């Protein structure tokens, strides 16, 4: 992806085992370690792993427990101008 900025791509995992598998498969297929599977600081229990993919993107798989994850689009306001910006969140 020449000329484009790296992205942060996050996947909601259905289990701790899925996070572990994501990390193992990613490492075997050319990913670089950005954070091995483990508990992460969060307001709710969060287990995640991070990789850098071959295109330089930061890819995350995380598990929060409970029901299967769902896809949402959240809006956040920038500190500079107060306009809403779209942000894709998988949680």
PDB file of C-alpha atoms in Angstrom:
ATOM      1  CA  UNK A   1       0.000   0.000   0.000  1.00  0.00           C
ATOM      2  CA  UNK A   2       2.574   2.513  -1.101  1.00  0.00           C
ATOM      3  CA  UNK A   3       1.816   6.081  -0.140  1.00  0.00           C
ATOM      4  CA  UNK A   4      -0.881   5.292   2.412  1.00  0.00           C
ATOM      5  CA  UNK A   5      -0.669   5.608   6.176  1.00  0.00           C
ATOM      6  CA  UNK A   6      -0.796   2.501   8.362  1.00  0.00           C
ATOM      7  CA  UNK A   7      -4.158   1.738   9.948  1.00  0.00           C
ATOM      8  CA  UNK A   8      -5.225   0.236  13.257  1.00  0.00           C
ATOM      9  CA  UNK A   9      -7.584  -2.638  12.524  1.00  0.00           C
ATOM     10  CA  UNK A  10      -9.354  -4.261  15.471  1.00  0.00           C
ATOM     11  CA  UNK A  11     -11.288  -7.526  15.515  1.00  0.00           C
ATOM     12  CA  UNK A  12     -13.572  -8.640  18.306  1.00  0.00           C
ATOM     13  CA  UNK A  13     -12.656 -12.209  19.174  1.00  0.00           C
ATOM     14  CA  UNK A  14     -15.273 -14.693  20.415  1.00  0.00           C
ATOM     15  CA  UNK A  15     -12.924 -16.162  23.053  1.00  0.00           C
ATOM     16  CA  UNK A  16      -9.492 -16.012  24.671  1.00  0.00           C
ATOM     17  CA  UNK A  17      -8.521 -19.036  22.544  1.00  0.00           C
ATOM     18  CA  UNK A  18      -9.430 -17.081  19.386  1.00  0.00           C
ATOM     19  CA  UNK A  19      -7.109 -14.234  20.453  1.00  0.00           C
ATOM     20  CA  UNK A  20      -4.305 -16.733  21.048  1.00  0.00           C
ATOM     21  CA  UNK A  21      -4.939 -18.375  17.666  1.00  0.00           C
ATOM     22  CA  UNK A  22      -4.984 -14.983  15.886  1.00  0.00           C
ATOM     23  CA  UNK A  23      -1.580 -14.157  17.346  1.00  0.00           C
ATOM     24  CA  UNK A  24      -0.035 -17.561  16.594  1.00  0.00           C
ATOM     25  CA  UNK A  25      -1.323 -17.607  13.008  1.00  0.00           C
ATOM     26  CA  UNK A  26      -0.279 -14.017  12.439  1.00  0.00           C
ATOM     27  CA  UNK A  27       3.252 -14.640  13.678  1.00  0.00           C
ATOM     28  CA  UNK A  28       3.546 -17.753  11.482  1.00  0.00           C
ATOM     29  CA  UNK A  29       2.413 -15.778   8.436  1.00  0.00           C
ATOM     30  CA  UNK A  30       4.766 -12.810   8.556  1.00  0.00           C
ATOM     31  CA  UNK A  31       3.307 -10.628  11.305  1.00  0.00           C
ATOM     32  CA  UNK A  32       5.568  -8.775  13.727  1.00  0.00           C
ATOM     33  CA  UNK A  33       4.924  -8.796  17.465  1.00  0.00           C
ATOM     34  CA  UNK A  34       3.320  -5.588  18.753  1.00  0.00           C
ATOM     35  CA  UNK A  35       1.997  -7.127  21.988  1.00  0.00           C
ATOM     36  CA  UNK A  36       1.522 -10.820  22.800  1.00  0.00           C
ATOM     37  CA  UNK A  37      -1.794 -12.190  24.069  1.00  0.00           C
ATOM     38  CA  UNK A  38      -2.623 -11.099  27.579  1.00  0.00           C
ATOM     39  CA  UNK A  39      -4.830  -9.033  29.847  1.00  0.00           C
ATOM     40  CA  UNK A  40      -4.845  -5.310  29.030  1.00  0.00           C
ATOM     41  CA  UNK A  41      -5.677  -2.272  31.148  1.00  0.00           C
ATOM     42  CA  UNK A  42      -9.311  -1.375  30.552  1.00  0.00           C
ATOM     43  CA  UNK A  43     -12.441  -0.311  32.409  1.00  0.00           C
ATOM     44  CA  UNK A  44     -13.744  -3.856  31.750  1.00  0.00           C
ATOM     45  CA  UNK A  45     -11.787  -7.139  31.522  1.00  0.00           C
ATOM     46  CA  UNK A  46      -9.981  -7.159  28.173  1.00  0.00           C
ATOM     47  CA  UNK A  47      -7.707  -9.845  26.688  1.00  0.00           C
ATOM     48  CA  UNK A  48      -5.938  -8.846  23.470  1.00  0.00           C
ATOM     49  CA  UNK A  49      -2.998  -9.372  21.122  1.00  0.00           C
ATOM     50  CA  UNK A  50      -1.407  -6.999  18.616  1.00  0.00           C
ATOM     51  CA  UNK A  51       0.558  -7.581  15.406  1.00  0.00           C
ATOM     52  CA  UNK A  52       2.035  -5.471  12.642  1.00  0.00           C
ATOM     53  CA  UNK A  53       0.946  -6.957   9.298  1.00  0.00           C
ATOM     54  CA  UNK A  54       3.183  -7.079   6.196  1.00  0.00           C
ATOM     55  CA  UNK A  55       1.700  -3.737   5.031  1.00  0.00           C
ATOM     56  CA  UNK A  56       2.635  -2.036   8.311  1.00  0.00           C
ATOM     57  CA  UNK A  57      -0.866  -1.955   9.796  1.00  0.00           C
ATOM     58  CA  UNK A  58      -1.408  -2.482  13.526  1.00  0.00           C
ATOM     59  CA  UNK A  59      -3.860  -5.387  13.806  1.00  0.00           C
ATOM     60  CA  UNK A  60      -5.563  -6.229  17.096  1.00  0.00           C
ATOM     61  CA  UNK A  61      -7.780  -9.076  18.267  1.00  0.00           C
ATOM     62  CA  UNK A  62      -9.532  -8.566  21.594  1.00  0.00           C
ATOM     63  CA  UNK A  63     -11.979 -10.432  23.790  1.00  0.00           C
ATOM     64  CA  UNK A  64     -14.227  -8.811  26.398  1.00  0.00           C
ATOM     65  CA  UNK A  65     -16.366 -11.837  27.243  1.00  0.00           C
ATOM     66  CA  UNK A  66     -20.133 -12.093  27.257  1.00  0.00           C
ATOM     67  CA  UNK A  67     -22.253 -12.387  24.119  1.00  0.00           C
ATOM     68  CA  UNK A  68     -20.753 -12.645  20.615  1.00  0.00           C
ATOM     69  CA  UNK A  69     -19.212  -9.372  19.429  1.00  0.00           C
ATOM     70  CA  UNK A  70     -20.980  -6.997  17.116  1.00  0.00           C
ATOM     71  CA  UNK A  71     -19.952  -4.249  14.734  1.00  0.00           C
ATOM     72  CA  UNK A  72     -20.777  -0.634  15.544  1.00  0.00           C
ATOM     73  CA  UNK A  73     -19.839   2.731  14.159  1.00  0.00           C
ATOM     74  CA  UNK A  74     -19.182   5.286  16.865  1.00  0.00           C
ATOM     75  CA  UNK A  75     -18.819   9.024  16.493  1.00  0.00           C
ATOM     76  CA  UNK A  76     -16.277  11.017  18.401  1.00  0.00           C
ATOM     77  CA  UNK A  77     -15.568  14.714  18.489  1.00  0.00           C
ATOM     78  CA  UNK A  78     -12.139  16.062  17.789  1.00  0.00           C
ATOM     79  CA  UNK A  79     -10.626  18.369  20.374  1.00  0.00           C
ATOM     80  CA  UNK A  80      -9.628  20.894  17.714  1.00  0.00           C
ATOM     81  CA  UNK A  81     -12.889  21.771  16.000  1.00  0.00           C
ATOM     82  CA  UNK A  82     -15.713  19.798  17.685  1.00  0.00           C
ATOM     83  CA  UNK A  83     -16.907  18.148  14.461  1.00  0.00           C
ATOM     84  CA  UNK A  84     -17.919  14.502  14.644  1.00  0.00           C
ATOM     85  CA  UNK A  85     -15.643  12.079  12.843  1.00  0.00           C
ATOM     86  CA  UNK A  86     -16.586   8.536  11.921  1.00  0.00           C
ATOM     87  CA  UNK A  87     -14.593   5.765  13.551  1.00  0.00           C
ATOM     88  CA  UNK A  88     -15.180   2.109  12.881  1.00  0.00           C
ATOM     89  CA  UNK A  89     -15.141   0.131  16.103  1.00  0.00           C
ATOM     90  CA  UNK A  90     -15.491  -3.595  16.447  1.00  0.00           C
ATOM     91  CA  UNK A  91     -16.469  -4.441  19.984  1.00  0.00           C
TER      92      UNK A  91
END
